Amino acid sequence: MMKQRLASIYKCTQLLWSVLLVLVIWNLPQYALADVNPQEINAIIRTRDIALQALNTRDFSKIQPYLHPNFTITTVDNQTFKTVPEFEKYWNQQFSSSIKDIKMQLTGDTLRTFLTPDIDVSSGEAIASFSFKDGNAADMALRWTAVLQKLQDKWTIQSLHFSSNLLNNPVLNSAQQLGRILAIAAGVGGFLVGVVTMLLLRRTIKPETERT
């Protein structure tokens, strides 16, 4: 009887500790968030706004001090960059084809989780507005996730990841539309060349026939 009672107490103790452990893990972000004052939140938002301004103005010199030493950015086309010059070169190359300008703005609420008082994981949505050299414009919905770490009293971006719906990509749609236009133009051009060639051949053959 005593052994059964001790076994029952042991099982209850194990269950209690398991519940407590789950509660501690579940509420860890809330405890970390409670240790972060509004000034820290404002500093994080400032870093985010500087990064957004750098993208929209193509001036990446201002964001350099706010990047973590091990910074990485993953773009919507699944490319990863670890230095500002590499990403700046990639970003400027986007404007060498049909794109005239890209402006990005955040939409909706930002979800924020503090793993520790010095590490923030944020995520949200954004809209990238594309202006094309042919005068057209289109918007692309994005999702983003950023990890920020506080270093030397400054919130730095450790990693930044963008994703989009590849089936609703204005750049891809524009390229496909251009491809269709070129295909139609090539077809019409080929038809006209064929007609002109046939007329020339008929004019050449007709005199020879009349001679015979």
PDB file of C-alpha atoms in Angstrom:
ATOM      1  CA  MET A   1       0.000   0.000   0.000  1.00  0.00           C
ATOM      2  CA  MET A   2       2.825   2.359   0.943  1.00  0.00           C
ATOM      3  CA  LYS A   3       4.649   1.613  -2.312  1.00  0.00           C
ATOM      4  CA  GLN A   4       1.534   2.388  -4.350  1.00  0.00           C
ATOM      5  CA  ARG A   5       1.057   5.662  -2.471  1.00  0.00           C
ATOM      6  CA  LEU A   6       4.682   6.656  -3.031  1.00  0.00           C
ATOM      7  CA  ALA A   7       4.390   5.727  -6.706  1.00  0.00           C
ATOM      8  CA  SER A   8       1.237   7.833  -6.989  1.00  0.00           C
ATOM      9  CA  ILE A   9       2.938  10.800  -5.297  1.00  0.00           C
ATOM     10  CA  TYR A  10       5.943  10.410  -7.614  1.00  0.00           C
ATOM     11  CA  LYS A  11       3.726  10.416 -10.713  1.00  0.00           C
ATOM     12  CA  CYS A  12       1.840  13.485  -9.452  1.00  0.00           C
ATOM     13  CA  THR A  13       5.139  15.256  -8.795  1.00  0.00           C
ATOM     14  CA  GLN A  14       6.379  14.417 -12.293  1.00  0.00           C
ATOM     15  CA  LEU A  15       3.161  15.695 -13.820  1.00  0.00           C
ATOM     16  CA  LEU A  16       3.351  18.903 -11.778  1.00  0.00           C
ATOM     17  CA  TRP A  17       6.933  19.593 -12.852  1.00  0.00           C
ATOM     18  CA  SER A  18       6.030  18.861 -16.491  1.00  0.00           C
ATOM     19  CA  VAL A  19       3.163  21.366 -16.351  1.00  0.00           C
ATOM     20  CA  LEU A  20       5.397  23.974 -14.710  1.00  0.00           C
ATOM     21  CA  LEU A  21       8.100  23.425 -17.344  1.00  0.00           C
ATOM     22  CA  VAL A  22       5.587  23.867 -20.164  1.00  0.00           C
ATOM     23  CA  LEU A  23       4.281  27.054 -18.558  1.00  0.00           C
ATOM     24  CA  VAL A  24       7.792  28.456 -18.180  1.00  0.00           C
ATOM     25  CA  ILE A  25       8.681  27.705 -21.816  1.00  0.00           C
ATOM     26  CA  TRP A  26       5.331  29.018 -23.040  1.00  0.00           C
ATOM     27  CA  ASN A  27       5.660  32.286 -21.161  1.00  0.00           C
ATOM     28  CA  LEU A  28       9.365  32.872 -21.800  1.00  0.00           C
ATOM     29  CA  PRO A  29       8.752  35.444 -24.567  1.00  0.00           C
ATOM     30  CA  GLN A  30       6.301  37.314 -22.340  1.00  0.00           C
ATOM     31  CA  TYR A  31       8.845  37.468 -19.500  1.00  0.00           C
ATOM     32  CA  ALA A  32      11.492  38.699 -21.922  1.00  0.00           C
ATOM     33  CA  LEU A  33       9.070  41.243 -23.335  1.00  0.00           C
ATOM     34  CA  ALA A  34       8.267  42.503 -19.860  1.00  0.00           C
ATOM     35  CA  ASP A  35      11.955  43.358 -19.414  1.00  0.00           C
ATOM     36  CA  VAL A  36      12.008  45.520 -22.568  1.00  0.00           C
ATOM     37  CA  ASN A  37      10.982  49.129 -22.058  1.00  0.00           C
ATOM     38  CA  PRO A  38       9.257  51.319 -24.687  1.00  0.00           C
ATOM     39  CA  GLN A  39      12.545  53.064 -25.477  1.00  0.00           C
ATOM     40  CA  GLU A  40      13.964  49.766 -26.709  1.00  0.00           C
ATOM     41  CA  ILE A  41      10.913  49.190 -28.914  1.00  0.00           C
ATOM     42  CA  ASN A  42      11.334  52.673 -30.398  1.00  0.00           C
ATOM     43  CA  ALA A  43      15.014  51.947 -31.067  1.00  0.00           C
ATOM     44  CA  ILE A  44      14.079  48.730 -32.897  1.00  0.00           C
ATOM     45  CA  ILE A  45      11.503  50.592 -34.994  1.00  0.00           C
ATOM     46  CA  ARG A  46      14.126  53.223 -35.823  1.00  0.00           C
ATOM     47  CA  THR A  47      16.489  50.532 -37.111  1.00  0.00           C
ATOM     48  CA  ARG A  48      13.650  49.071 -39.177  1.00  0.00           C
ATOM     49  CA  ASP A  49      12.779  52.474 -40.671  1.00  0.00           C
ATOM     50  CA  ILE A  50      16.416  53.141 -41.592  1.00  0.00           C
ATOM     51  CA  ALA A  51      16.588  49.780 -43.395  1.00  0.00           C
ATOM     52  CA  LEU A  52      13.344  50.550 -45.250  1.00  0.00           C
ATOM     53  CA  GLN A  53      14.631  53.972 -46.268  1.00  0.00           C
ATOM     54  CA  ALA A  54      17.868  52.428 -47.541  1.00  0.00           C
ATOM     55  CA  LEU A  55      15.896  50.117 -49.837  1.00  0.00           C
ATOM     56  CA  ASN A  56      13.611  52.858 -51.144  1.00  0.00           C
ATOM     57  CA  THR A  57      16.379  55.396 -51.775  1.00  0.00           C
ATOM     58  CA  ARG A  58      19.107  52.912 -52.782  1.00  0.00           C
ATOM     59  CA  ASP A  59      21.408  54.593 -50.258  1.00  0.00           C
ATOM     60  CA  PHE A  60      22.852  51.792 -48.128  1.00  0.00           C
ATOM     61  CA  SER A  61      25.507  53.843 -46.362  1.00  0.00           C
ATOM     62  CA  LYS A  62      23.125  54.791 -43.545  1.00  0.00           C
ATOM     63  CA  ILE A  63      22.140  51.216 -42.708  1.00  0.00           C
ATOM     64  CA  GLN A  64      25.707  49.905 -42.436  1.00  0.00           C
ATOM     65  CA  PRO A  65      26.111  50.826 -38.714  1.00  0.00           C
ATOM     66  CA  TYR A  66      22.855  49.000 -37.911  1.00  0.00           C
ATOM     67  CA  LEU A  67      23.866  45.633 -39.363  1.00  0.00           C
ATOM     68  CA  HIS A  68      25.134  42.773 -37.232  1.00  0.00           C
ATOM     69  CA  PRO A  69      28.723  41.598 -37.966  1.00  0.00           C
ATOM     70  CA  ASN A  70      27.226  38.270 -39.124  1.00  0.00           C
ATOM     71  CA  PHE A  71      24.400  39.880 -41.074  1.00  0.00           C
ATOM     72  CA  THR A  72      22.555  37.909 -43.790  1.00  0.00           C
ATOM     73  CA  ILE A  73      19.663  38.837 -46.086  1.00  0.00           C
ATOM     74  CA  THR A  74      17.639  36.377 -48.151  1.00  0.00           C
ATOM     75  CA  THR A  75      15.734  37.861 -51.084  1.00  0.00           C
ATOM     76  CA  VAL A  76      12.484  36.713 -52.687  1.00  0.00           C
ATOM     77  CA  ASP A  77      14.430  34.907 -55.436  1.00  0.00           C
ATOM     78  CA  ASN A  78      16.222  32.795 -52.804  1.00  0.00           C
ATOM     79  CA  GLN A  79      19.582  34.549 -52.970  1.00  0.00           C
ATOM     80  CA  THR A  80      21.581  35.175 -49.801  1.00  0.00           C
ATOM     81  CA  PHE A  81      23.958  38.092 -49.207  1.00  0.00           C
ATOM     82  CA  LYS A  82      26.265  38.728 -46.264  1.00  0.00           C
ATOM     83  CA  THR A  83      27.788  42.111 -47.117  1.00  0.00           C
ATOM     84  CA  VAL A  84      26.280  45.455 -48.056  1.00  0.00           C
ATOM     85  CA  PRO A  85      28.281  45.836 -51.315  1.00  0.00           C
ATOM     86  CA  GLU A  86      27.091  42.422 -52.534  1.00  0.00           C
ATOM     87  CA  PHE A  87      23.454  43.217 -51.814  1.00  0.00           C
ATOM     88  CA  GLU A  88      23.772  46.767 -53.167  1.00  0.00           C
ATOM     89  CA  LYS A  89      25.105  45.396 -56.464  1.00  0.00           C
ATOM     90  CA  TYR A  90      22.239  42.889 -56.621  1.00  0.00           C
ATOM     91  CA  TRP A  91      19.642  45.564 -55.807  1.00  0.00           C
ATOM     92  CA  ASN A  92      20.931  48.011 -58.426  1.00  0.00           C
ATOM     93  CA  GLN A  93      20.923  45.254 -61.049  1.00  0.00           C
ATOM     94  CA  GLN A  94      17.146  45.042 -60.678  1.00  0.00           C
ATOM     95  CA  PHE A  95      16.901  48.429 -62.410  1.00  0.00           C
ATOM     96  CA  SER A  96      19.002  47.473 -65.433  1.00  0.00           C
ATOM     97  CA  SER A  97      16.151  45.728 -67.271  1.00  0.00           C
ATOM     98  CA  SER A  98      12.456  46.664 -67.313  1.00  0.00           C
ATOM     99  CA  ILE A  99      12.171  47.993 -63.745  1.00  0.00           C
ATOM    100  CA  LYS A 100      12.341  51.751 -63.252  1.00  0.00           C
ATOM    101  CA  ASP A 101      11.784  51.970 -59.498  1.00  0.00           C
ATOM    102  CA  ILE A 102      10.781  49.894 -56.457  1.00  0.00           C
ATOM    103  CA  LYS A 103       9.192  51.317 -53.313  1.00  0.00           C
ATOM    104  CA  MET A 104       8.469  49.163 -50.278  1.00  0.00           C
ATOM    105  CA  GLN A 105       6.107  49.906 -47.407  1.00  0.00           C
ATOM    106  CA  LEU A 106       5.080  47.852 -44.395  1.00  0.00           C
ATOM    107  CA  THR A 107       1.447  46.877 -43.906  1.00  0.00           C
ATOM    108  CA  GLY A 108      -0.505  45.488 -40.976  1.00  0.00           C
ATOM    109  CA  ASP A 109       0.851  44.831 -37.513  1.00  0.00           C
ATOM    110  CA  THR A 110       4.338  43.645 -36.659  1.00  0.00           C
ATOM    111  CA  LEU A 111       4.522  40.439 -34.635  1.00  0.00           C
ATOM    112  CA  ARG A 112       7.338  40.652 -32.131  1.00  0.00           C
ATOM    113  CA  THR A 113       8.879  38.002 -29.862  1.00  0.00           C
ATOM    114  CA  PHE A 114      11.833  38.618 -27.552  1.00  0.00           C
ATOM    115  CA  LEU A 115      13.862  35.467 -27.072  1.00  0.00           C
ATOM    116  CA  THR A 116      15.927  37.468 -24.589  1.00  0.00           C
ATOM    117  CA  PRO A 117      15.888  41.168 -23.713  1.00  0.00           C
ATOM    118  CA  ASP A 118      18.636  41.593 -26.348  1.00  0.00           C
ATOM    119  CA  ILE A 119      17.228  39.414 -29.175  1.00  0.00           C
ATOM    120  CA  ASP A 120      14.038  40.305 -31.020  1.00  0.00           C
ATOM    121  CA  VAL A 121      12.329  38.222 -33.720  1.00  0.00           C
ATOM    122  CA  SER A 122       9.904  40.309 -35.768  1.00  0.00           C
ATOM    123  CA  SER A 123       7.687  39.414 -38.695  1.00  0.00           C
ATOM    124  CA  GLY A 124       5.034  41.088 -40.778  1.00  0.00           C
ATOM    125  CA  GLU A 125       3.781  41.959 -44.247  1.00  0.00           C
ATOM    126  CA  ALA A 126       4.800  44.525 -46.832  1.00  0.00           C
ATOM    127  CA  ILE A 127       3.915  45.784 -50.290  1.00  0.00           C
ATOM    128  CA  ALA A 128       6.553  46.299 -52.980  1.00  0.00           C
ATOM    129  CA  SER A 129       5.365  48.775 -55.629  1.00  0.00           C
ATOM    130  CA  PHE A 130       7.060  48.322 -59.013  1.00  0.00           C
ATOM    131  CA  SER A 131       7.266  51.046 -61.657  1.00  0.00           C
ATOM    132  CA  PHE A 132       8.281  49.800 -65.109  1.00  0.00           C
ATOM    133  CA  LYS A 133      10.064  51.686 -67.851  1.00  0.00           C
ATOM    134  CA  ASP A 134       7.122  51.174 -70.204  1.00  0.00           C
ATOM    135  CA  GLY A 135       4.880  53.215 -67.880  1.00  0.00           C
ATOM    136  CA  ASN A 136       3.108  50.287 -66.209  1.00  0.00           C
ATOM    137  CA  ALA A 137       3.007  49.691 -62.454  1.00  0.00           C
ATOM    138  CA  ALA A 138       2.204  46.733 -60.208  1.00  0.00           C
ATOM    139  CA  ASP A 139       2.234  45.765 -56.523  1.00  0.00           C
ATOM    140  CA  MET A 140       3.613  42.577 -54.998  1.00  0.00           C
ATOM    141  CA  ALA A 141       2.669  41.353 -51.521  1.00  0.00           C
ATOM    142  CA  LEU A 142       5.597  40.271 -49.353  1.00  0.00           C
ATOM    143  CA  ARG A 143       6.178  38.605 -46.008  1.00  0.00           C
ATOM    144  CA  TRP A 144       9.288  39.362 -44.008  1.00  0.00           C
ATOM    145  CA  THR A 145      11.043  38.053 -40.914  1.00  0.00           C
ATOM    146  CA  ALA A 146      13.867  39.856 -39.134  1.00  0.00           C
ATOM    147  CA  VAL A 147      16.108  38.931 -36.231  1.00  0.00           C
ATOM    148  CA  LEU A 148      17.567  41.897 -34.361  1.00  0.00           C
ATOM    149  CA  GLN A 149      20.230  41.802 -31.671  1.00  0.00           C
ATOM    150  CA  LYS A 150      21.316  44.603 -29.400  1.00  0.00           C
ATOM    151  CA  LEU A 151      25.065  45.240 -29.606  1.00  0.00           C
ATOM    152  CA  GLN A 152      26.830  48.122 -27.878  1.00  0.00           C
ATOM    153  CA  ASP A 153      23.560  49.880 -27.056  1.00  0.00           C
ATOM    154  CA  LYS A 154      22.383  49.672 -30.679  1.00  0.00           C
ATOM    155  CA  TRP A 155      19.779  47.338 -32.200  1.00  0.00           C
ATOM    156  CA  THR A 156      21.336  45.648 -35.227  1.00  0.00           C
ATOM    157  CA  ILE A 157      19.752  43.475 -37.911  1.00  0.00           C
ATOM    158  CA  GLN A 158      21.212  39.984 -37.686  1.00  0.00           C
ATOM    159  CA  SER A 159      19.144  38.431 -40.480  1.00  0.00           C
ATOM    160  CA  LEU A 160      16.386  39.524 -42.823  1.00  0.00           C
ATOM    161  CA  HIS A 161      14.259  37.257 -45.007  1.00  0.00           C
ATOM    162  CA  PHE A 162      11.678  38.138 -47.663  1.00  0.00           C
ATOM    163  CA  SER A 163       9.186  35.835 -49.346  1.00  0.00           C
ATOM    164  CA  SER A 164       6.433  36.297 -51.922  1.00  0.00           C
ATOM    165  CA  ASN A 165       3.878  34.408 -53.956  1.00  0.00           C
ATOM    166  CA  LEU A 166       5.783  33.344 -57.085  1.00  0.00           C
ATOM    167  CA  LEU A 167       2.487  32.817 -58.921  1.00  0.00           C
ATOM    168  CA  ASN A 168       1.634  36.504 -58.441  1.00  0.00           C
ATOM    169  CA  ASN A 169       4.926  38.141 -59.316  1.00  0.00           C
ATOM    170  CA  PRO A 170       4.659  41.414 -61.292  1.00  0.00           C
ATOM    171  CA  VAL A 171       8.218  41.146 -62.581  1.00  0.00           C
ATOM    172  CA  LEU A 172       7.607  37.620 -63.860  1.00  0.00           C
ATOM    173  CA  ASN A 173       4.258  38.660 -65.325  1.00  0.00           C
ATOM    174  CA  SER A 174       5.885  41.625 -67.046  1.00  0.00           C
ATOM    175  CA  ALA A 175       8.587  39.397 -68.513  1.00  0.00           C
ATOM    176  CA  GLN A 176       5.972  36.909 -69.703  1.00  0.00           C
ATOM    177  CA  GLN A 177       3.912  39.693 -71.251  1.00  0.00           C
ATOM    178  CA  LEU A 178       7.002  41.059 -72.995  1.00  0.00           C
ATOM    179  CA  GLY A 179       7.773  37.550 -74.239  1.00  0.00           C
ATOM    180  CA  ARG A 180       4.262  37.230 -75.673  1.00  0.00           C
ATOM    181  CA  ILE A 181       4.564  40.632 -77.378  1.00  0.00           C
ATOM    182  CA  LEU A 182       7.924  39.689 -78.871  1.00  0.00           C
ATOM    183  CA  ALA A 183       6.525  36.354 -80.038  1.00  0.00           C
ATOM    184  CA  ILE A 184       3.554  38.074 -81.710  1.00  0.00           C
ATOM    185  CA  ALA A 185       5.838  40.688 -83.238  1.00  0.00           C
ATOM    186  CA  ALA A 186       8.155  37.971 -84.525  1.00  0.00           C
ATOM    187  CA  GLY A 187       5.188  36.090 -85.983  1.00  0.00           C
ATOM    188  CA  VAL A 188       3.771  39.174 -87.692  1.00  0.00           C
ATOM    189  CA  GLY A 189       7.227  40.137 -88.919  1.00  0.00           C
ATOM    190  CA  GLY A 190       7.797  36.650 -90.291  1.00  0.00           C
ATOM    191  CA  PHE A 191       4.416  36.727 -92.027  1.00  0.00           C
ATOM    192  CA  LEU A 192       5.162  40.098 -93.656  1.00  0.00           C
ATOM    193  CA  VAL A 193       8.590  38.930 -94.764  1.00  0.00           C
ATOM    194  CA  GLY A 194       6.978  35.836 -96.250  1.00  0.00           C
ATOM    195  CA  VAL A 195       4.379  37.907 -98.132  1.00  0.00           C
ATOM    196  CA  VAL A 196       6.991  40.294 -99.509  1.00  0.00           C
ATOM    197  CA  THR A 197       9.201  37.373-100.543  1.00  0.00           C
ATOM    198  CA  MET A 198       6.302  35.702-102.360  1.00  0.00           C
ATOM    199  CA  LEU A 199       5.461  38.934-104.221  1.00  0.00           C
ATOM    200  CA  LEU A 200       9.075  39.363-105.290  1.00  0.00           C
ATOM    201  CA  LEU A 201       9.260  35.765-106.464  1.00  0.00           C
ATOM    202  CA  ARG A 202       6.043  36.136-108.463  1.00  0.00           C
ATOM    203  CA  ARG A 203       7.372  39.274-110.136  1.00  0.00           C
ATOM    204  CA  THR A 204      10.609  37.478-110.969  1.00  0.00           C
ATOM    205  CA  ILE A 205       8.944  34.335-112.287  1.00  0.00           C
ATOM    206  CA  LYS A 206       6.228  36.131-114.301  1.00  0.00           C
ATOM    207  CA  PRO A 207       8.516  37.852-116.846  1.00  0.00           C
ATOM    208  CA  GLU A 208      10.438  34.644-117.406  1.00  0.00           C
ATOM    209  CA  THR A 209       7.133  32.841-118.068  1.00  0.00           C
ATOM    210  CA  GLU A 210       5.992  35.499-120.529  1.00  0.00           C
ATOM    211  CA  ARG A 211       9.300  35.118-122.464  1.00  0.00           C
ATOM    212  CA  THR A 212       8.670  31.434-122.989  1.00  0.00           C
TER     213      THR A 212
END
